[in-house]
Short mmCIF file of C-alpha atoms in Angstrom, two decimals:
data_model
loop_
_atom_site.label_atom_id
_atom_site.label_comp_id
_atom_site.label_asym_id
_atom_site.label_seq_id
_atom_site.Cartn_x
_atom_site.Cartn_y
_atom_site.Cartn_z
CA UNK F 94 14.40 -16.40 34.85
CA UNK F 95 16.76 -14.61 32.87
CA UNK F 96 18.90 -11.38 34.27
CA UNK F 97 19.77 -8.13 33.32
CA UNK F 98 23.26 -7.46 31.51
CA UNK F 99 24.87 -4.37 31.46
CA UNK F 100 22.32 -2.31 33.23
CA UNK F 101 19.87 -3.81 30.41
CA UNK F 102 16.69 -4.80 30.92
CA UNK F 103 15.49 -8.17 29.83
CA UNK F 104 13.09 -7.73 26.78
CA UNK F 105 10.00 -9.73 26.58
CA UNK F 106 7.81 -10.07 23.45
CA UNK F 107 3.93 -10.98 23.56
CA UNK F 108 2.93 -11.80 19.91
CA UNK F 109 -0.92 -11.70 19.69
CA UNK F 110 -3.72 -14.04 17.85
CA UNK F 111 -5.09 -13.31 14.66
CA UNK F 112 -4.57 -16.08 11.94
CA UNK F 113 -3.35 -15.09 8.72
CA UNK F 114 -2.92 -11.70 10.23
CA UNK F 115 0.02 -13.26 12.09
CA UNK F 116 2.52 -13.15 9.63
CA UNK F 117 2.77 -9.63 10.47
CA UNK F 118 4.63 -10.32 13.45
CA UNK F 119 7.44 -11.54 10.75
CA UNK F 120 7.46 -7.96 9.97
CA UNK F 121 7.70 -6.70 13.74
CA UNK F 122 10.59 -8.95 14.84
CA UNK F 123 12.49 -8.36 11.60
CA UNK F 124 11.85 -4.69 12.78
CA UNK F 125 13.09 -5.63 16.16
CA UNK F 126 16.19 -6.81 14.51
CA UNK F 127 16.77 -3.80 12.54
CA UNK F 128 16.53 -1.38 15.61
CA UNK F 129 18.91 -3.73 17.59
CA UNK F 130 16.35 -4.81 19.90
CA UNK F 131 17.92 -7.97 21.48
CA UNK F 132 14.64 -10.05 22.63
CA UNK F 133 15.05 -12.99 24.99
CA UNK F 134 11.74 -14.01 26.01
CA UNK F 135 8.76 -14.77 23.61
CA UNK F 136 5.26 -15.68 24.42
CA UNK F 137 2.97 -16.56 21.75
CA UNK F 138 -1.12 -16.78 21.58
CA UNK F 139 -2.06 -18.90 18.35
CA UNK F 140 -0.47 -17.58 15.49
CA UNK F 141 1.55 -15.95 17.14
CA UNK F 142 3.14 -18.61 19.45
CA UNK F 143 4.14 -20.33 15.70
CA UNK F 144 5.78 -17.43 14.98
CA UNK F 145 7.85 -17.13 17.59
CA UNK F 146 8.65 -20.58 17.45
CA UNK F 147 9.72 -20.41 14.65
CA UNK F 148 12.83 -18.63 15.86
CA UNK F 149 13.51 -20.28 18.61
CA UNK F 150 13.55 -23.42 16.46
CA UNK F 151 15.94 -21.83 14.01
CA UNK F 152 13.31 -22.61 10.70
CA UNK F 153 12.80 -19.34 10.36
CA UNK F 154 13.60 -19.14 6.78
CA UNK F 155 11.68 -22.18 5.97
CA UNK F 156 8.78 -20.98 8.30
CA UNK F 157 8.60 -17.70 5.71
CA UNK F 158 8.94 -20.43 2.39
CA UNK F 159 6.06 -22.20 3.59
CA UNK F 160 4.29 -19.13 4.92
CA UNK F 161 4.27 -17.80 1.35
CA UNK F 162 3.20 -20.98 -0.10
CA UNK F 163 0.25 -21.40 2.21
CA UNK F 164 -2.07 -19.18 0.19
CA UNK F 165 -1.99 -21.37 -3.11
CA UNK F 166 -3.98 -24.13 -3.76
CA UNK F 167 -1.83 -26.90 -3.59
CA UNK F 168 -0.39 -26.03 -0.13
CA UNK F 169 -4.12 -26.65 1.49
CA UNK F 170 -2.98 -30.51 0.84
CA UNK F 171 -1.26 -30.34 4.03
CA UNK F 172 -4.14 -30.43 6.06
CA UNK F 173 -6.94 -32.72 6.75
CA UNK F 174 -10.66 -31.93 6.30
CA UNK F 175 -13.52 -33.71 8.70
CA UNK F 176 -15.94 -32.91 11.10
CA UNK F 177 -14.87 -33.53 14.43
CA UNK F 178 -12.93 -32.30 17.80
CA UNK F 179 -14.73 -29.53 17.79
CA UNK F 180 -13.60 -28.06 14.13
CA UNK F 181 -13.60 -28.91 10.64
CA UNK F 182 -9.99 -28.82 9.41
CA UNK F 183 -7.02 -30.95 11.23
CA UNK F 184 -3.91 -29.13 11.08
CA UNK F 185 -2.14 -31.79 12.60
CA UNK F 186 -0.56 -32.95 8.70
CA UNK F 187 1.08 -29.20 8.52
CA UNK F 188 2.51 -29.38 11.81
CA UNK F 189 4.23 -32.74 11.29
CA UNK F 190 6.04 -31.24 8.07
CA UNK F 191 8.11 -29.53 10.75
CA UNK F 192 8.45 -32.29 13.20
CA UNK F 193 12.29 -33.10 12.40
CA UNK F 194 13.16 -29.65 13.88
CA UNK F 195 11.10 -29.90 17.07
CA UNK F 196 12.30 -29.35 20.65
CA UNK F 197 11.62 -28.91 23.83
CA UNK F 198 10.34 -25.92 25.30
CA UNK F 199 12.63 -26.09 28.53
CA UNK F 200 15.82 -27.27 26.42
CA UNK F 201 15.11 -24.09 23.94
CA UNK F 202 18.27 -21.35 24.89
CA UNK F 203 15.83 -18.72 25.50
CA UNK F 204 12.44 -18.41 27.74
CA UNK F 205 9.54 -19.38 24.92
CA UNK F 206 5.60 -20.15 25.61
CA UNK F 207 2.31 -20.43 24.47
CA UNK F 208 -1.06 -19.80 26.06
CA UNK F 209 -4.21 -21.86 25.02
CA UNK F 210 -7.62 -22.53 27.07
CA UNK F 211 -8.69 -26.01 28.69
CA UNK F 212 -12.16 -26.89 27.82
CA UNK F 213 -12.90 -28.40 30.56
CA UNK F 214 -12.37 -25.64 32.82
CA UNK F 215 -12.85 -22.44 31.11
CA UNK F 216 -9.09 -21.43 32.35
CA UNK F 217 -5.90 -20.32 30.38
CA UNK F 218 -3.09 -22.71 30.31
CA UNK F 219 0.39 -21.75 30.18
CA UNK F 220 2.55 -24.55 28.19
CA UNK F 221 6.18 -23.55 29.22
CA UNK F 222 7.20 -27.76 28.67
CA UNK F 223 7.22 -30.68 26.27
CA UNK F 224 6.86 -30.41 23.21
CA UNK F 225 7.08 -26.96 21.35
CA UNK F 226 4.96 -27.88 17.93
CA UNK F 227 2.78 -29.37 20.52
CA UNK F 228 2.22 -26.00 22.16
CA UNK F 229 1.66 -24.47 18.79
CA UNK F 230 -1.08 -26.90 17.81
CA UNK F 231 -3.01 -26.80 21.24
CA UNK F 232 -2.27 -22.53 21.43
CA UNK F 233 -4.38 -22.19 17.35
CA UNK F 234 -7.26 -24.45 17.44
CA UNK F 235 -9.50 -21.97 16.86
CA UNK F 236 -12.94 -22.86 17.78
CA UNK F 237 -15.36 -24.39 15.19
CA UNK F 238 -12.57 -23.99 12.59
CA UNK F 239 -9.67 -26.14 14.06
CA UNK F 240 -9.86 -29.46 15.47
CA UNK F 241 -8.96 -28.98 19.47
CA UNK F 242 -5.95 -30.97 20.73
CA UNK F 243 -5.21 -33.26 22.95
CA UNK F 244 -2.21 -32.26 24.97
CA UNK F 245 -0.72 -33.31 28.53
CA UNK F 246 -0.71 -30.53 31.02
CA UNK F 247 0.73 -31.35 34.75
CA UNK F 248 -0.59 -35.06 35.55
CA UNK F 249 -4.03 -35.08 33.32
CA UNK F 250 -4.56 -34.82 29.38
CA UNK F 251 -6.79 -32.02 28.16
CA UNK F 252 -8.74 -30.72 25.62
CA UNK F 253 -7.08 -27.55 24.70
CA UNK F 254 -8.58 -24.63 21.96
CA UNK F 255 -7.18 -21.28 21.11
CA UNK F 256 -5.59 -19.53 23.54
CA UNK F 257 -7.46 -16.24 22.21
CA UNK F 258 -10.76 -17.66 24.04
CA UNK F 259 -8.59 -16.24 27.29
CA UNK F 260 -5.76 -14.55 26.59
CA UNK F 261 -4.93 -13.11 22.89
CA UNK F 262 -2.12 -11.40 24.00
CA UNK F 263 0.02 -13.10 26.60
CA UNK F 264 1.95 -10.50 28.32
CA UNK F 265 1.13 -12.11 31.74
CA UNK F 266 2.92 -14.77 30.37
CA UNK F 267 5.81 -12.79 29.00
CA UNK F 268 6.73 -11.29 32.67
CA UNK F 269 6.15 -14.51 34.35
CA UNK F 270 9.10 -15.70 31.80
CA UNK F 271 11.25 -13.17 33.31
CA UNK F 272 10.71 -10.05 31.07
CA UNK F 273 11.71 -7.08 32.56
CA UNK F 274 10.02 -5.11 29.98
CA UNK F 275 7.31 -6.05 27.51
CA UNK F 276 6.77 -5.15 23.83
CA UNK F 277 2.85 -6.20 22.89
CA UNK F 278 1.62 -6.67 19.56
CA UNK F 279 -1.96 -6.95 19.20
CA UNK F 280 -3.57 -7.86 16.14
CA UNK F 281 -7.36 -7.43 16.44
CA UNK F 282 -7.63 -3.37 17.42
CA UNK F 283 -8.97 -3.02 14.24
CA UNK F 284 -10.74 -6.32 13.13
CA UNK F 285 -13.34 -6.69 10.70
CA UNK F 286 -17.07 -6.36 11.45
CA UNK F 287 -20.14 -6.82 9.35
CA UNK F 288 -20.19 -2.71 8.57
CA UNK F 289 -22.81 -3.41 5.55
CA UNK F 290 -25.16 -3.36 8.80
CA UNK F 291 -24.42 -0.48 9.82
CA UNK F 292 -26.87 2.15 7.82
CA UNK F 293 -30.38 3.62 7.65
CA UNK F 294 -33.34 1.23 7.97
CA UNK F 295 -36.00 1.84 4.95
CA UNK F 296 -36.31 0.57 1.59
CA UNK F 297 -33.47 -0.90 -0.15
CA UNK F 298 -32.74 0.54 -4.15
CA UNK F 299 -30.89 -1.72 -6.57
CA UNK F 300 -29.44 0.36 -9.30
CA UNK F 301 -29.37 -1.26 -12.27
CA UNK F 302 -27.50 -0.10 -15.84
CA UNK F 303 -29.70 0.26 -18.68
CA UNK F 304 -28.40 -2.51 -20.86
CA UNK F 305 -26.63 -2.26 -24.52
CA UNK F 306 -27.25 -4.77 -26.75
CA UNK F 307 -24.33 -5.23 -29.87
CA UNK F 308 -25.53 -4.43 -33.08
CA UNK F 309 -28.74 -2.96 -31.88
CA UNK F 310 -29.00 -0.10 -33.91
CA UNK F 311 -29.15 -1.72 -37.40
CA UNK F 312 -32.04 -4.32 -35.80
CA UNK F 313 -35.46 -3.77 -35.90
CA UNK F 314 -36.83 -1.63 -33.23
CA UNK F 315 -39.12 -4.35 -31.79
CA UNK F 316 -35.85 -7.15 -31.96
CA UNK F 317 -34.04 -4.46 -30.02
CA UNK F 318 -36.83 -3.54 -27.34
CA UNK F 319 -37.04 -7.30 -26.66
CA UNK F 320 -33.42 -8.52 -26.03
CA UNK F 321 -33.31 -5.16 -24.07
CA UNK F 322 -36.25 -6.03 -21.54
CA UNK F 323 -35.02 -9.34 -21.38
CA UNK F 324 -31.58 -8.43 -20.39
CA UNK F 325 -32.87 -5.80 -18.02
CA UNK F 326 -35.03 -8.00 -16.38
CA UNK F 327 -32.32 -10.62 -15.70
CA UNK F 328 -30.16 -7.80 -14.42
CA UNK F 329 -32.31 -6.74 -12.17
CA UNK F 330 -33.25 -10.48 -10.99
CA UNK F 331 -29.13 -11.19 -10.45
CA UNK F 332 -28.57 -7.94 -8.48
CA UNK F 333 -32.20 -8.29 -6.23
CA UNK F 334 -30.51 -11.65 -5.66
CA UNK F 335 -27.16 -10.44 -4.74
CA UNK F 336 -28.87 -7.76 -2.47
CA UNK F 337 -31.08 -10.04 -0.26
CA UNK F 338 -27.52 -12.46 -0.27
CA UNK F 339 -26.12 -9.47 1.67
CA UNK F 340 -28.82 -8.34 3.64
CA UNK F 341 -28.16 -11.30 6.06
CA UNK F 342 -24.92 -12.35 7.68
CA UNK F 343 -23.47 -15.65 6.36
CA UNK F 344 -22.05 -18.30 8.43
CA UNK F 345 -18.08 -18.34 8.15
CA UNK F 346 -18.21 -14.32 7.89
CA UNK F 347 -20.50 -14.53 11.23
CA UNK F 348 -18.13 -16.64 12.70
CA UNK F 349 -15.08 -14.75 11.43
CA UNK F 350 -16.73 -11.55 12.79
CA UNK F 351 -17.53 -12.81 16.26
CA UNK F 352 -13.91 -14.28 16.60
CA UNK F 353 -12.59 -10.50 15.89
CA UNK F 354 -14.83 -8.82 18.19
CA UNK F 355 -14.41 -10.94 21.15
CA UNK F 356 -10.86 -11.09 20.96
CA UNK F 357 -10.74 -7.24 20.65
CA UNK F 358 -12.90 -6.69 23.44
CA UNK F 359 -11.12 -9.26 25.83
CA UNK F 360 -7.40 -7.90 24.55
CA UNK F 361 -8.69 -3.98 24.77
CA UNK F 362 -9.50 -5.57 28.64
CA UNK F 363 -6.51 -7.45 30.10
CA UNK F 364 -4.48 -4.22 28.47
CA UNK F 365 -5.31 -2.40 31.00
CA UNK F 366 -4.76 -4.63 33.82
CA UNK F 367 -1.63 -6.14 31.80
CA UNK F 368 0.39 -3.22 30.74
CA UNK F 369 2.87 -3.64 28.11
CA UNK F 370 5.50 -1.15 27.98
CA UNK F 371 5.35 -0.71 24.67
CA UNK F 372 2.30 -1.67 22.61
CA UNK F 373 1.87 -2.00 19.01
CA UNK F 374 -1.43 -2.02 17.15
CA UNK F 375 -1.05 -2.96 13.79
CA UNK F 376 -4.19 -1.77 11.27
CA UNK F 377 -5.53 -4.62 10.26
CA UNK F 378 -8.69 -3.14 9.54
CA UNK F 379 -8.80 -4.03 5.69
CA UNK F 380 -6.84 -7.68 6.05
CA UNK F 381 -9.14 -10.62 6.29
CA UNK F 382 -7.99 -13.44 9.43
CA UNK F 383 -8.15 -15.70 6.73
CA UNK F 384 -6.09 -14.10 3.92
CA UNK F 385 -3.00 -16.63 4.37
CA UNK F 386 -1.90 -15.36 0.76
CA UNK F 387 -1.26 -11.74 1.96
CA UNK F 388 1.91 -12.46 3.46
CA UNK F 389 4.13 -9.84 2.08
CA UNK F 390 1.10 -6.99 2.64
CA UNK F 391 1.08 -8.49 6.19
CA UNK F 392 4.60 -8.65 7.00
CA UNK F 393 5.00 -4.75 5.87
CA UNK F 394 2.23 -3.50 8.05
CA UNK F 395 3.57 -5.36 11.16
CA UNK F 396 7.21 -4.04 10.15
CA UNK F 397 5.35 -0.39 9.27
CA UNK F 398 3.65 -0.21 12.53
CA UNK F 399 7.10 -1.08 14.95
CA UNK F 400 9.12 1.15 12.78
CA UNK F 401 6.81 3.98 14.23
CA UNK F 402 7.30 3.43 17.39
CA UNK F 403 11.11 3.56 17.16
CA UNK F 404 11.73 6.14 19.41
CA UNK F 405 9.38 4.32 22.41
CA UNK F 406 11.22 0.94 21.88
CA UNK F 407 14.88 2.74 21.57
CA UNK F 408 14.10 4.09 24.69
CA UNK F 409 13.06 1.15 26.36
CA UNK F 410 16.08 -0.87 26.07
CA UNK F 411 18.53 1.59 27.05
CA UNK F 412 20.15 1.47 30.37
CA UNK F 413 17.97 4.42 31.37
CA UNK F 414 14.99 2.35 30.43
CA UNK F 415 16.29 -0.43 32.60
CA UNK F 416 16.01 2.01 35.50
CA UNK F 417 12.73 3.28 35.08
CA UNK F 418 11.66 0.05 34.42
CA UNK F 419 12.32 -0.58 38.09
CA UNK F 420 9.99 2.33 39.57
CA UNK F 421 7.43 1.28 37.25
CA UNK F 422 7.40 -2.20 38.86
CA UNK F 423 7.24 -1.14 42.17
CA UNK F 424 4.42 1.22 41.24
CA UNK F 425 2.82 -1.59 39.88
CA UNK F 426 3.19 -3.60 43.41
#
């Protein structure tokens, strides 16, 4: 439990799921930094417990190299593809790459956790010890997509998934760290839903361009006609096909879409029985979970969307915060 200095209060940050949309936390803390915002406790839900590792572990610039590098090709190497443990893709290989810098969580200098969910029990589980890569791999196995992981909690091993399935933004966890006040960034306000299903019922028109064929007007009429219908009719064949393609939801996009909406409607939830002091809502409306080449675009909306809410964070770690801080716990009690 970490103490107020100065008449400070101690500042918590709960960094929120959301995948690829993660990286822009980068751009919130680097925010942080630039308004003077000293943080001392972090607690991280999937991508965003990696994050916030990250800086505790002191790879923060290599954490942004290979953050960049994720989206190309070649970087998909460092992970493992198979069916099993409830996912297809093992990111146990990426994790390793930063296994030389790995501590653990109770001899880091400053309060850090993660929240995932046991599957045997339906519960949230708070990993405050061992291992802190550990706690990142167990806090982002995202159901279906990432393997689940095997990871020792009190006296028994269990099967832990994404700690989004119970809490995708931990600021429970924050306070219980020993934040006096908590800065919340939730990722999935704004996430992306089938919309294309959203629209009048009826009969469905394809538009299709009338074709031009090179060189048509020094062929004979008939030639021309011909390679005209028969262009026209493979238009319209390739666009009928495209439209009945998106009259129907597909599986990773269904999946995708479900993960979004149940994480916004549980987050929206324990917001209002969890209050963060300060919450920030990044729109993330037009950035795909799984867009891990978007980091830059991501990092400046994170950075974008703390920036505006200078004035509320400013005031929040003054010494007057500090003392208003107090009255709002005890009307909390």
């Amino acid at each position: 439990m970490r103490k107020r200095s100065e008449g400070r209060p101690v500042i918590g940050v709960a960094l929120g799921s959301g995948a690829a949309r993660g990286w822009a936390h980068v751009g919130v803390l680097e925010a942080l930094d630039e308004l003077g915002v000293e943080v001392t406790v972090q607690a991280g839900c999937s991508v965003g417990a990696l994050v916030s590792a990250a800086r505790h572990l002191g790879i923060w610039e290599e954490f942004q190299r290979w953050a960049v590098g994720i989206g190309s090709f070649a970087s998909w190497s460092s992970f493992a593809y198979g069916f099993g443990r409830g996912g297809l893709v093992d990111p146990g290989p990426a994790f390793e790459a930063f296994r030389e810098h790995d501590r653990l969580i109770e001899d880091l200098d400053r309060p850090w956790g993660a929240v995932a969910t046991d599957l045997a029990t339906g519960q949230e589980v708070w990993l405050t010890r061992g291992s802190v890569l550990d706690a990142c791999r167990a806090s982002a196995a995202v159901p279906m997509l990432l393997h689940a992981a095997q990871h020792q909690v009190g006296d028994k091993v269990r099967w832990l998934i994404d700690g989004a399935a119970t809490n995708p933004v931990p600021v429970s966890l924050a306070r219980a760290l020993g934040a006096d006040r908590v800065i919340s960034v939730d990722l999935n306000t704004t996430g992306r839903v089938l919309e294309r299903f959203d629209r009048p019922t009826g009969r469905a028109v394809v538009p299709v361009e009338m074709p031009h064929i090179p060189g048509e007007t020094i062929m004979p009429r008939s030639v021309a006609d011909f390679l005209k219908g028969t262009k026209n009719t493979i238009d319209r064949e390739l666009a009928m096909m495209k439209a009945k393609s998106a009259a129907q939801p597909h599986f990773l996009e269904t999946v995708v879409a479900t993960l979004d909406i149940v994480q916004a409607q549980l987050s929206e939830a324990r917001a209002q029985i969890e209050v963060a002091d300060v919450r920030i809502t990044p729109d993330m409306a037009d950035c795909p979970p799984g867009a891990f080449d978007r980091f830059e675009d991501y990092r400046g909306i994170g950075y974008e969307a703390t920036m505006a809410l200078s004035d509320e964070i400013e005031a929040l770690v003054s010494p007057d915060g500090a003392d208003s801080a107090g009255a709002a716990d005890r009307g909390r009690l």
